[in-house]
Amino acid sequence: MTRKRLIAGNWKMHGSFAESRQLVAALRDGVGAEDRALMLLCPPYVYLNAVRDWLQGSNIALGAQDLSDRSGTGAFTGEVSGAMLRDLGCTHVIVGHSERRALYDESDAVVASKFKAAQQAGLIPVLCVGETLEQREAGHTQATVQRQVAAVIDAAGVAAFGKAVIAYEPVWAIGTGRTATPEQAEEVHALIRAMIAERDATIASGLPILYGGSVKGANARSLFAMKDIDGGLVGGASLVATEFLEIFRAGI
Ligand code: 13P
């Protein structure tokens, strides 16, 4: 099955209103109607509404970086629900980014709840998984990623992966300039796909699995050439229009 590539930009907590507007304008100019790949922007919550407006009429999709694990409405100060994100035109939402897991103590159970909350709201969750350097050096890469994926399969069921994306982001490669080699990444991507295929081969073959961790214009093409790498979740390089467009073009 040919899977459409997804080239997603995670802006994290970067940029001002003015910088966001400039970045979106430059990206719009560089993205036409592509069959092979979709560009997705995930700005901070507070800029979602503006970015939605700036993207009107373009082929670029909008997503958020996180969401509440609670559905509906309620007394949850500071939280943003999936329904609110949908309301603003988001199609995707990142869940379980390693920064949320490490800095905000998000457990596998919380990540699974967020994954389910996203789907209940009609959003496509981009589930992030990946090992730390310590885990890799101890030979625990496979076990770590399998545990993270299994927690969501157990909670949401394998069928839920028919409307989801997984992003493999080795923590040691995030923001470090130390990209996983295409072979290192492919090994884990293939493992993830095999885990899903054990339960449902059709869902596994349609599931987009992105790589994230120091993706740049210069290394994107060799990563995307691997059989099970279906695009990228890009941090730093997604804040520079020329660089992000180069990555996008590597995907088409
Ligand atoms: P960098 O591309 O800056 O390494 O960040 C990757 C990432 O965490 C995307 O979610």
PDB file of C-alpha atoms and ligand atoms in Angstrom:
ATOM      1  CA  MET A   1       0.000   0.000   0.000  1.00  0.00           C
ATOM      2  CA  THR A   2       1.295   3.487  -0.762  1.00  0.00           C
ATOM      3  CA  ARG A   3       0.930   5.682   2.242  1.00  0.00           C
ATOM      4  CA  LYS A   4       0.691   9.424   1.824  1.00  0.00           C
ATOM      5  CA  ARG A   5       3.661  11.132   3.434  1.00  0.00           C
ATOM      6  CA  LEU A   6       3.073  13.491   6.305  1.00  0.00           C
ATOM      7  CA  ILE A   7       5.554  16.268   6.982  1.00  0.00           C
ATOM      8  CA  ALA A   8       4.614  17.783  10.320  1.00  0.00           C
ATOM      9  CA  GLY A   9       6.099  20.824  12.029  1.00  0.00           C
ATOM     10  CA  ASN A  10       6.038  20.918  15.817  1.00  0.00           C
ATOM     11  CA  TRP A  11       6.789  24.519  16.728  1.00  0.00           C
ATOM     12  CA  LYS A  12       6.922  23.703  20.438  1.00  0.00           C
ATOM     13  CA  MET A  13       6.995  26.908  22.526  1.00  0.00           C
ATOM     14  CA  HIS A  14       8.581  29.075  19.856  1.00  0.00           C
ATOM     15  CA  GLY A  15       7.770  32.190  17.858  1.00  0.00           C
ATOM     16  CA  SER A  16       5.750  35.346  18.271  1.00  0.00           C
ATOM     17  CA  PHE A  17       2.513  36.276  16.541  1.00  0.00           C
ATOM     18  CA  ALA A  18       4.427  38.276  13.888  1.00  0.00           C
ATOM     19  CA  GLU A  19       6.997  35.535  13.331  1.00  0.00           C
ATOM     20  CA  SER A  20       4.247  32.940  13.009  1.00  0.00           C
ATOM     21  CA  ARG A  21       2.503  35.025  10.352  1.00  0.00           C
ATOM     22  CA  GLN A  22       5.733  35.397   8.352  1.00  0.00           C
ATOM     23  CA  LEU A  23       6.505  31.701   8.594  1.00  0.00           C
ATOM     24  CA  VAL A  24       3.032  30.659   7.445  1.00  0.00           C
ATOM     25  CA  ALA A  25       3.132  33.108   4.524  1.00  0.00           C
ATOM     26  CA  ALA A  26       6.471  31.717   3.342  1.00  0.00           C
ATOM     27  CA  LEU A  27       5.309  28.113   3.666  1.00  0.00           C
ATOM     28  CA  ARG A  28       2.061  28.803   1.802  1.00  0.00           C
ATOM     29  CA  ASP A  29       4.059  30.154  -1.110  1.00  0.00           C
ATOM     30  CA  GLY A  30       6.051  26.953  -1.321  1.00  0.00           C
ATOM     31  CA  VAL A  31       3.316  24.325  -1.038  1.00  0.00           C
ATOM     32  CA  GLY A  32       1.039  23.428  -3.933  1.00  0.00           C
ATOM     33  CA  ALA A  33      -1.528  20.659  -4.249  1.00  0.00           C
ATOM     34  CA  GLU A  34       0.521  17.514  -3.725  1.00  0.00           C
ATOM     35  CA  ASP A  35      -0.799  13.979  -3.910  1.00  0.00           C
ATOM     36  CA  ARG A  36       2.268  12.468  -2.342  1.00  0.00           C
ATOM     37  CA  ALA A  37       2.545  14.448   0.875  1.00  0.00           C
ATOM     38  CA  LEU A  38       0.640  16.603   3.312  1.00  0.00           C
ATOM     39  CA  MET A  39       2.217  19.427   5.290  1.00  0.00           C
ATOM     40  CA  LEU A  40       0.915  19.832   8.844  1.00  0.00           C
ATOM     41  CA  LEU A  41       1.664  22.746  11.180  1.00  0.00           C
ATOM     42  CA  CYS A  42       1.354  22.425  14.957  1.00  0.00           C
ATOM     43  CA  PRO A  43       1.734  25.904  16.454  1.00  0.00           C
ATOM     44  CA  PRO A  44       1.222  26.788  20.127  1.00  0.00           C
ATOM     45  CA  TYR A  45      -2.443  26.810  21.195  1.00  0.00           C
ATOM     46  CA  VAL A  46      -2.683  30.590  21.338  1.00  0.00           C
ATOM     47  CA  TYR A  47      -1.780  30.971  17.669  1.00  0.00           C
ATOM     48  CA  LEU A  48      -4.035  28.209  16.315  1.00  0.00           C
ATOM     49  CA  ASN A  49      -6.902  30.499  15.458  1.00  0.00           C
ATOM     50  CA  ALA A  50      -4.699  32.973  13.598  1.00  0.00           C
ATOM     51  CA  VAL A  51      -2.771  30.236  11.792  1.00  0.00           C
ATOM     52  CA  ARG A  52      -6.086  28.693  10.736  1.00  0.00           C
ATOM     53  CA  ASP A  53      -7.051  32.006   9.121  1.00  0.00           C
ATOM     54  CA  TRP A  54      -3.657  32.436   7.452  1.00  0.00           C
ATOM     55  CA  LEU A  55      -3.924  28.916   6.019  1.00  0.00           C
ATOM     56  CA  GLN A  56      -7.357  29.456   4.430  1.00  0.00           C
ATOM     57  CA  GLY A  57      -7.319  28.233   0.840  1.00  0.00           C
ATOM     58  CA  SER A  58      -3.948  26.497   1.193  1.00  0.00           C
ATOM     59  CA  ASN A  59      -3.195  22.769   1.181  1.00  0.00           C
ATOM     60  CA  ILE A  60      -1.535  22.888   4.592  1.00  0.00           C
ATOM     61  CA  ALA A  61      -3.237  21.207   7.548  1.00  0.00           C
ATOM     62  CA  LEU A  62      -3.457  22.425  11.128  1.00  0.00           C
ATOM     63  CA  GLY A  63      -2.757  20.476  14.297  1.00  0.00           C
ATOM     64  CA  ALA A  64      -2.126  21.030  17.991  1.00  0.00           C
ATOM     65  CA  GLN A  65       0.772  19.939  20.187  1.00  0.00           C
ATOM     66  CA  ASP A  66      -1.302  18.455  23.001  1.00  0.00           C
ATOM     67  CA  LEU A  67      -4.865  18.181  24.317  1.00  0.00           C
ATOM     68  CA  SER A  68      -6.684  17.446  27.527  1.00  0.00           C
ATOM     69  CA  ASP A  69      -7.314  13.841  28.462  1.00  0.00           C
ATOM     70  CA  ARG A  70     -10.829  14.964  29.421  1.00  0.00           C
ATOM     71  CA  SER A  71     -13.674  14.982  26.934  1.00  0.00           C
ATOM     72  CA  GLY A  72     -16.672  17.297  27.069  1.00  0.00           C
ATOM     73  CA  THR A  73     -16.532  20.449  29.167  1.00  0.00           C
ATOM     74  CA  GLY A  74     -15.851  21.015  32.817  1.00  0.00           C
ATOM     75  CA  ALA A  75     -13.887  22.629  35.612  1.00  0.00           C
ATOM     76  CA  PHE A  76     -10.392  21.821  34.310  1.00  0.00           C
ATOM     77  CA  THR A  77      -8.554  25.134  34.497  1.00  0.00           C
ATOM     78  CA  GLY A  78      -5.925  25.533  31.808  1.00  0.00           C
ATOM     79  CA  GLU A  79      -7.005  22.510  29.784  1.00  0.00           C
ATOM     80  CA  VAL A  80      -7.967  22.515  26.102  1.00  0.00           C
ATOM     81  CA  SER A  81     -10.292  19.801  24.827  1.00  0.00           C
ATOM     82  CA  GLY A  82     -10.156  17.909  21.580  1.00  0.00           C
ATOM     83  CA  ALA A  83     -13.553  19.319  20.642  1.00  0.00           C
ATOM     84  CA  MET A  84     -12.169  22.857  20.987  1.00  0.00           C
ATOM     85  CA  LEU A  85      -9.264  21.986  18.712  1.00  0.00           C
ATOM     86  CA  ARG A  86     -11.639  20.490  16.162  1.00  0.00           C
ATOM     87  CA  ASP A  87     -13.725  23.633  16.410  1.00  0.00           C
ATOM     88  CA  LEU A  88     -10.646  25.669  15.405  1.00  0.00           C
ATOM     89  CA  GLY A  89     -10.035  23.541  12.334  1.00  0.00           C
ATOM     90  CA  CYS A  90      -7.394  21.155  13.650  1.00  0.00           C
ATOM     91  CA  THR A  91      -7.294  17.748  11.997  1.00  0.00           C
ATOM     92  CA  HIS A  92      -4.383  16.295  13.990  1.00  0.00           C
ATOM     93  CA  VAL A  93      -2.978  16.499  17.508  1.00  0.00           C
ATOM     94  CA  ILE A  94       0.354  15.335  18.898  1.00  0.00           C
ATOM     95  CA  VAL A  95       0.044  13.096  21.954  1.00  0.00           C
ATOM     96  CA  GLY A  96       2.727  11.718  24.231  1.00  0.00           C
ATOM     97  CA  HIS A  97       5.615  13.840  22.985  1.00  0.00           C
ATOM     98  CA  SER A  98       8.733  12.915  24.970  1.00  0.00           C
ATOM     99  CA  GLU A  99       8.856  16.445  26.403  1.00  0.00           C
ATOM    100  CA  ARG A 100       5.342  15.956  27.824  1.00  0.00           C
ATOM    101  CA  ARG A 101       6.293  12.513  29.134  1.00  0.00           C
ATOM    102  CA  ALA A 102       9.561  13.684  30.728  1.00  0.00           C
ATOM    103  CA  LEU A 103       8.847  17.263  31.850  1.00  0.00           C
ATOM    104  CA  TYR A 104       5.145  16.967  32.693  1.00  0.00           C
ATOM    105  CA  ASP A 105       5.135  13.389  33.962  1.00  0.00           C
ATOM    106  CA  GLU A 106       2.710  12.035  31.384  1.00  0.00           C
ATOM    107  CA  SER A 107       2.457   8.307  31.949  1.00  0.00           C
ATOM    108  CA  ASP A 108       1.598   5.713  29.313  1.00  0.00           C
ATOM    109  CA  ALA A 109      -1.917   5.684  30.807  1.00  0.00           C
ATOM    110  CA  VAL A 110      -2.368   9.442  30.437  1.00  0.00           C
ATOM    111  CA  VAL A 111      -1.018   9.294  26.895  1.00  0.00           C
ATOM    112  CA  ALA A 112      -3.510   6.536  26.078  1.00  0.00           C
ATOM    113  CA  SER A 113      -6.360   8.645  27.506  1.00  0.00           C
ATOM    114  CA  LYS A 114      -5.296  11.590  25.375  1.00  0.00           C
ATOM    115  CA  PHE A 115      -5.122   9.359  22.308  1.00  0.00           C
ATOM    116  CA  LYS A 116      -8.693   8.224  22.942  1.00  0.00           C
ATOM    117  CA  ALA A 117      -9.903  11.753  23.715  1.00  0.00           C
ATOM    118  CA  ALA A 118      -8.425  12.944  20.413  1.00  0.00           C
ATOM    119  CA  GLN A 119     -10.247  10.286  18.422  1.00  0.00           C
ATOM    120  CA  GLN A 120     -13.496  10.893  20.273  1.00  0.00           C
ATOM    121  CA  ALA A 121     -13.255  14.501  19.102  1.00  0.00           C
ATOM    122  CA  GLY A 122     -12.611  13.420  15.498  1.00  0.00           C
ATOM    123  CA  LEU A 123      -8.903  14.314  15.556  1.00  0.00           C
ATOM    124  CA  ILE A 124      -6.085  12.132  14.267  1.00  0.00           C
ATOM    125  CA  PRO A 125      -3.652  11.534  17.127  1.00  0.00           C
ATOM    126  CA  VAL A 126       0.054  11.624  16.294  1.00  0.00           C
ATOM    127  CA  LEU A 127       1.316   9.266  18.990  1.00  0.00           C
ATOM    128  CA  CYS A 128       4.972   9.877  19.878  1.00  0.00           C
ATOM    129  CA  VAL A 129       7.163   7.074  21.158  1.00  0.00           C
ATOM    130  CA  GLY A 130      10.908   6.704  21.583  1.00  0.00           C
ATOM    131  CA  GLU A 131      13.703   5.693  23.888  1.00  0.00           C
ATOM    132  CA  THR A 132      16.175   7.795  25.851  1.00  0.00           C
ATOM    133  CA  LEU A 133      19.916   7.474  25.283  1.00  0.00           C
ATOM    134  CA  GLU A 134      20.168   5.531  28.529  1.00  0.00           C
ATOM    135  CA  GLN A 135      17.522   3.079  27.378  1.00  0.00           C
ATOM    136  CA  ARG A 136      19.232   2.662  23.991  1.00  0.00           C
ATOM    137  CA  GLU A 137      22.636   2.066  25.549  1.00  0.00           C
ATOM    138  CA  ALA A 138      21.153  -0.485  27.927  1.00  0.00           C
ATOM    139  CA  GLY A 139      19.692  -2.360  24.936  1.00  0.00           C
ATOM    140  CA  HIS A 140      16.129  -1.423  25.866  1.00  0.00           C
ATOM    141  CA  THR A 141      15.062   0.396  22.708  1.00  0.00           C
ATOM    142  CA  GLN A 142      12.661  -2.291  21.496  1.00  0.00           C
ATOM    143  CA  ALA A 143      11.161  -2.951  24.918  1.00  0.00           C
ATOM    144  CA  THR A 144      10.596   0.760  25.531  1.00  0.00           C
ATOM    145  CA  VAL A 145       8.878   1.410  22.223  1.00  0.00           C
ATOM    146  CA  GLN A 146       6.851  -1.794  22.483  1.00  0.00           C
ATOM    147  CA  ARG A 147       5.655  -0.809  25.962  1.00  0.00           C
ATOM    148  CA  GLN A 148       4.637   2.671  24.786  1.00  0.00           C
ATOM    149  CA  VAL A 149       2.737   1.371  21.762  1.00  0.00           C
ATOM    150  CA  ALA A 150       1.166  -1.555  23.644  1.00  0.00           C
ATOM    151  CA  ALA A 151      -0.252   0.790  26.301  1.00  0.00           C
ATOM    152  CA  VAL A 152      -2.285   2.533  23.608  1.00  0.00           C
ATOM    153  CA  ILE A 153      -3.287  -0.671  21.798  1.00  0.00           C
ATOM    154  CA  ASP A 154      -4.505  -2.100  25.105  1.00  0.00           C
ATOM    155  CA  ALA A 155      -6.517   1.009  25.934  1.00  0.00           C
ATOM    156  CA  ALA A 156      -7.889   1.931  22.512  1.00  0.00           C
ATOM    157  CA  GLY A 157      -7.766  -1.319  20.520  1.00  0.00           C
ATOM    158  CA  VAL A 158      -5.810  -1.956  17.341  1.00  0.00           C
ATOM    159  CA  ALA A 159      -8.648  -0.714  15.134  1.00  0.00           C
ATOM    160  CA  ALA A 160      -8.022   2.779  16.516  1.00  0.00           C
ATOM    161  CA  PHE A 161      -4.750   2.791  14.554  1.00  0.00           C
ATOM    162  CA  GLY A 162      -6.788   2.958  11.369  1.00  0.00           C
ATOM    163  CA  LYS A 163      -7.165   6.665  12.154  1.00  0.00           C
ATOM    164  CA  ALA A 164      -3.873   7.501  13.807  1.00  0.00           C
ATOM    165  CA  VAL A 165      -0.245   8.305  13.110  1.00  0.00           C
ATOM    166  CA  ILE A 166       2.755   7.098  15.098  1.00  0.00           C
ATOM    167  CA  ALA A 167       5.924   9.178  15.363  1.00  0.00           C
ATOM    168  CA  TYR A 168       9.131   7.464  16.397  1.00  0.00           C
ATOM    169  CA  GLU A 169      11.244  10.095  18.084  1.00  0.00           C
ATOM    170  CA  PRO A 170      14.364   8.801  19.809  1.00  0.00           C
ATOM    171  CA  VAL A 171      14.825  11.228  22.703  1.00  0.00           C
ATOM    172  CA  TRP A 172      18.591  11.398  22.143  1.00  0.00           C
ATOM    173  CA  ALA A 173      18.001  12.731  18.613  1.00  0.00           C
ATOM    174  CA  ILE A 174      15.592  15.534  19.573  1.00  0.00           C
ATOM    175  CA  GLY A 175      17.137  18.979  19.301  1.00  0.00           C
ATOM    176  CA  THR A 176      20.636  17.518  19.476  1.00  0.00           C
ATOM    177  CA  GLY A 177      21.645  17.528  15.827  1.00  0.00           C
ATOM    178  CA  ARG A 178      22.304  13.809  16.298  1.00  0.00           C
ATOM    179  CA  THR A 179      19.865  12.215  13.844  1.00  0.00           C
ATOM    180  CA  ALA A 180      19.225   8.487  13.914  1.00  0.00           C
ATOM    181  CA  THR A 181      20.690   6.891  10.815  1.00  0.00           C
ATOM    182  CA  PRO A 182      18.057   5.795   8.291  1.00  0.00           C
ATOM    183  CA  GLU A 183      18.892   2.187   9.240  1.00  0.00           C
ATOM    184  CA  GLN A 184      18.518   2.814  12.986  1.00  0.00           C
ATOM    185  CA  ALA A 185      15.183   4.517  12.431  1.00  0.00           C
ATOM    186  CA  GLU A 186      13.936   1.899   9.967  1.00  0.00           C
ATOM    187  CA  GLU A 187      14.648  -0.878  12.441  1.00  0.00           C
ATOM    188  CA  VAL A 188      12.272   0.668  14.985  1.00  0.00           C
ATOM    189  CA  HIS A 189       9.674   1.683  12.383  1.00  0.00           C
ATOM    190  CA  ALA A 190       9.568  -1.897  11.101  1.00  0.00           C
ATOM    191  CA  LEU A 191       9.205  -3.156  14.663  1.00  0.00           C
ATOM    192  CA  ILE A 192       6.244  -0.849  15.291  1.00  0.00           C
ATOM    193  CA  ARG A 193       4.572  -1.885  12.042  1.00  0.00           C
ATOM    194  CA  ALA A 194       5.117  -5.557  12.875  1.00  0.00           C
ATOM    195  CA  MET A 195       3.510  -5.044  16.283  1.00  0.00           C
ATOM    196  CA  ILE A 196       0.389  -3.653  14.650  1.00  0.00           C
ATOM    197  CA  ALA A 197       0.485  -6.253  11.853  1.00  0.00           C
ATOM    198  CA  GLU A 198       0.444  -9.083  14.387  1.00  0.00           C
ATOM    199  CA  ARG A 199      -3.014  -7.845  15.330  1.00  0.00           C
ATOM    200  CA  ASP A 200      -4.266  -6.457  12.007  1.00  0.00           C
ATOM    201  CA  ALA A 201      -2.237  -6.548   8.800  1.00  0.00           C
ATOM    202  CA  THR A 202      -4.473  -4.156   6.877  1.00  0.00           C
ATOM    203  CA  ILE A 203      -4.297  -1.481   9.543  1.00  0.00           C
ATOM    204  CA  ALA A 204      -0.535  -1.931   9.802  1.00  0.00           C
ATOM    205  CA  SER A 205      -0.007  -1.418   6.087  1.00  0.00           C
ATOM    206  CA  GLY A 206      -2.027   1.809   6.085  1.00  0.00           C
ATOM    207  CA  LEU A 207      -0.507   3.299   9.237  1.00  0.00           C
ATOM    208  CA  PRO A 208       1.759   6.325   8.697  1.00  0.00           C
ATOM    209  CA  ILE A 209       4.873   6.107  10.891  1.00  0.00           C
ATOM    210  CA  LEU A 210       6.903   9.324  11.045  1.00  0.00           C
ATOM    211  CA  TYR A 211      10.459   9.808  12.178  1.00  0.00           C
ATOM    212  CA  GLY A 212      11.377  12.750  14.420  1.00  0.00           C
ATOM    213  CA  GLY A 213      14.697  13.914  15.822  1.00  0.00           C
ATOM    214  CA  SER A 214      16.965  16.440  14.113  1.00  0.00           C
ATOM    215  CA  VAL A 215      15.343  16.039  10.696  1.00  0.00           C
ATOM    216  CA  LYS A 216      16.878  18.619   8.329  1.00  0.00           C
ATOM    217  CA  GLY A 217      16.765  19.373   4.626  1.00  0.00           C
ATOM    218  CA  ALA A 218      20.079  17.553   4.242  1.00  0.00           C
ATOM    219  CA  ASN A 219      19.019  14.236   5.820  1.00  0.00           C
ATOM    220  CA  ALA A 220      15.282  14.065   5.060  1.00  0.00           C
ATOM    221  CA  ARG A 221      15.575  12.322   1.708  1.00  0.00           C
ATOM    222  CA  SER A 222      17.632   9.407   2.984  1.00  0.00           C
ATOM    223  CA  LEU A 223      15.264   8.917   5.935  1.00  0.00           C
ATOM    224  CA  PHE A 224      12.127   9.058   3.783  1.00  0.00           C
ATOM    225  CA  ALA A 225      13.652   6.545   1.355  1.00  0.00           C
ATOM    226  CA  MET A 226      13.282   3.802   3.971  1.00  0.00           C
ATOM    227  CA  LYS A 227      10.399   1.392   3.525  1.00  0.00           C
ATOM    228  CA  ASP A 228       8.612   2.096   6.800  1.00  0.00           C
ATOM    229  CA  ILE A 229       9.381   5.812   7.198  1.00  0.00           C
ATOM    230  CA  ASP A 230       6.375   7.785   6.002  1.00  0.00           C
ATOM    231  CA  GLY A 231       7.450  11.315   6.777  1.00  0.00           C
ATOM    232  CA  GLY A 232       8.770  13.425   9.584  1.00  0.00           C
ATOM    233  CA  LEU A 233       7.824  15.200  12.787  1.00  0.00           C
ATOM    234  CA  VAL A 234      10.122  18.182  12.662  1.00  0.00           C
ATOM    235  CA  GLY A 235      10.976  20.566  15.492  1.00  0.00           C
ATOM    236  CA  GLY A 236      13.705  23.176  15.020  1.00  0.00           C
ATOM    237  CA  ALA A 237      13.865  22.929  11.228  1.00  0.00           C
ATOM    238  CA  SER A 238      10.120  23.554  10.926  1.00  0.00           C
ATOM    239  CA  LEU A 239      10.652  27.112  12.190  1.00  0.00           C
ATOM    240  CA  VAL A 240      12.771  28.031   9.155  1.00  0.00           C
ATOM    241  CA  ALA A 241      10.641  28.179   6.006  1.00  0.00           C
ATOM    242  CA  THR A 242      13.414  27.334   3.512  1.00  0.00           C
ATOM    243  CA  GLU A 243      14.560  24.372   5.588  1.00  0.00           C
ATOM    244  CA  PHE A 244      11.056  23.018   6.227  1.00  0.00           C
ATOM    245  CA  LEU A 245      10.158  23.372   2.553  1.00  0.00           C
ATOM    246  CA  GLU A 246      13.289  21.443   1.626  1.00  0.00           C
ATOM    247  CA  ILE A 247      12.169  18.654   3.971  1.00  0.00           C
ATOM    248  CA  PHE A 248       8.669  18.780   2.468  1.00  0.00           C
ATOM    249  CA  ARG A 249      10.069  18.525  -1.046  1.00  0.00           C
ATOM    250  CA  ALA A 250      12.068  15.479   0.024  1.00  0.00           C
ATOM    251  CA  GLY A 251       8.701  13.895   0.790  1.00  0.00           C
ATOM    252  CA  ILE A 252       7.083  14.445  -2.605  1.00  0.00           C
TER     253      ILE A 252
HETATM  254  P1  13P B   1      13.966  18.542  16.421  1.00  0.00           P
HETATM  255  O1  13P B   1      13.579  18.396  14.977  1.00  0.00           O
HETATM  256  O2  13P B   1      14.232  19.952  16.834  1.00  0.00           O
HETATM  257  O3  13P B   1      15.042  17.583  16.816  1.00  0.00           O
HETATM  258  O4  13P B   1      12.655  18.124  17.287  1.00  0.00           O
HETATM  259  C1  13P B   1      12.018  16.940  17.005  1.00  0.00           C
HETATM  260  C2  13P B   1      10.737  16.904  17.746  1.00  0.00           C
HETATM  261  O5  13P B   1      10.713  16.773  18.961  1.00  0.00           O
HETATM  262  C3  13P B   1       9.495  17.053  16.981  1.00  0.00           C
HETATM  263  O6  13P B   1       8.387  16.746  17.737  1.00  0.00           O
END
